Amino acid sequence: GGIIVHLNFRGMNEKLSLGGTIGKETTYFLSFINPWIWKDHVSLRGKLYQYHTQDPVYNYRYQENGFYIGTGFHKNNNHKYKLEIGAEIIDYYSISTNFVPKGTGYKFLKSKFNYQFDTRDIYIDPTNGQLFSISILPKYHLNNSKLSYYRTFLFNTYYFMLSEKLNNLILSLKSAALLQYSQSFPVFANVYLGGEDFIRGYSPNPK
């Protein structure tokens, strides 16, 4: 994979990125970020992308085309808010004879709201403080409301300095929860314990 980034686009600290990866997971994207357009860190960002992969569990190929635009702002030093809206089209194709049929043209309107309460002393490798995050992600199917689904992620991590003498020994305690609802979950919306977002194992949920 590779990426071309203009770190100071238009001379205003904006970032314009064009890139992609090829392999088991293939992605192409064009993204734009303006980290501060108004008042207290009000930001603007957007992304146009295509993503496709092969599901390691259910033996199907998955492709997603979409875009989003978003904004965010800070309130004081500890409260951070982000909002995104966008759309996506999802297709999947079975590569075996014992599972899913062909599914094309899943069209969703999507949004994301994220709130963070952050008291960490350092953003990278903090020595004390707390990071709490809640993300609400509704996806509304344009053709069949029964295939719409709604997710809420909650993450919380505490950091404690145990000893400065032992190379700044830190204890971190992390908890996570996922709440989701749908009348009929599409197969690609299944989420499994494990992987990067959970404890161990795998999480084939496309992002």
Coordinates of N, CA and C in Angstrom, one line a residue, residues 3 15 17 19-21 29 36 58 62 75 81 91 107 110 123 127 136 151-152 166 171 184 187 190 199 202 204:
I3 N 0.5 5.9 0.3 CA -0.3 7.1 0.5 C 0.5 8.4 0.1
K15 N -5.0 18.9 5.6 CA -4.3 17.7 5.2 C -5.2 17.0 4.1
S17 N -5.2 13.7 1.5 CA -4.5 12.4 1.4 C -5.2 11.6 0.3
G19 N -4.6 7.6 -1.3 CA -3.9 6.4 -1.1 C -4.7 5.1 -1.2
G20 N -4.0 4.0 -0.9 CA -4.7 2.7 -1.0 C -3.8 1.6 -0.6
T21 N -4.4 0.4 -0.4 CA -3.7 -0.8 -0.1 C -4.2 -1.9 -1.0
F29 N -8.8 5.4 -1.2 CA -9.5 6.5 -0.5 C -8.9 7.9 -0.9
W36 N -9.0 22.9 12.2 CA -9.5 24.1 13.0 C -10.0 25.1 12.1
Y58 N -17.3 -16.5 7.0 CA -18.5 -17.0 6.3 C -18.3 -17.2 4.8
Y62 N -16.7 -9.2 0.2 CA -17.5 -8.0 0.6 C -16.9 -6.7 0.0
K75 N -15.0 21.2 24.0 CA -15.5 22.1 25.1 C -14.7 22.0 26.3
Y81 N -16.3 16.4 20.9 CA -17.5 15.9 20.2 C -17.2 15.8 18.7
D91 N -22.0 -4.6 -1.4 CA -22.3 -5.8 -2.1 C -21.5 -6.9 -1.5
K107 N -28.1 -0.2 0.2 CA -27.8 1.2 0.3 C -28.2 1.8 1.6
K110 N -25.9 6.8 6.7 CA -25.3 6.5 7.9 C -24.9 7.8 8.6
Y123 N -1.5 12.1 25.5 CA -2.3 11.4 24.6 C -1.8 10.1 24.2
T127 N 0.3 8.4 31.6 CA 0.7 7.8 32.9 C -0.4 7.9 33.9
I136 N -22.3 6.5 18.8 CA -23.6 6.0 18.3 C -23.6 6.0 16.8
R151 N -26.0 0.8 16.3 CA -25.0 0.4 17.2 C -24.6 1.5 18.2
T152 N -24.2 1.1 19.4 CA -23.6 2.0 20.4 C -22.4 1.3 21.0
L166 N 10.4 2.2 38.5 CA 10.4 1.0 37.7 C 10.0 1.3 36.2
L171 N -0.4 1.0 35.2 CA -1.5 0.0 35.2 C -2.7 0.7 34.4
S184 N -33.5 -7.3 11.4 CA -32.9 -8.4 10.6 C -31.5 -8.0 10.2
V187 N -25.8 -10.1 7.1 CA -24.7 -11.0 7.5 C -23.4 -10.2 7.8
N190 N -22.7 -8.7 11.4 CA -22.4 -9.5 12.6 C -21.1 -9.0 13.2
I199 N -11.2 -8.5 23.1 CA -10.2 -9.1 23.9 C -9.3 -10.0 23.1
Y202 N -10.9 -12.9 16.8 CA -11.0 -12.2 15.6 C -12.3 -11.4 15.6
P204 N -14.4 -10.0 12.3 CA -14.5 -9.8 10.9 C -15.4 -8.7 10.4

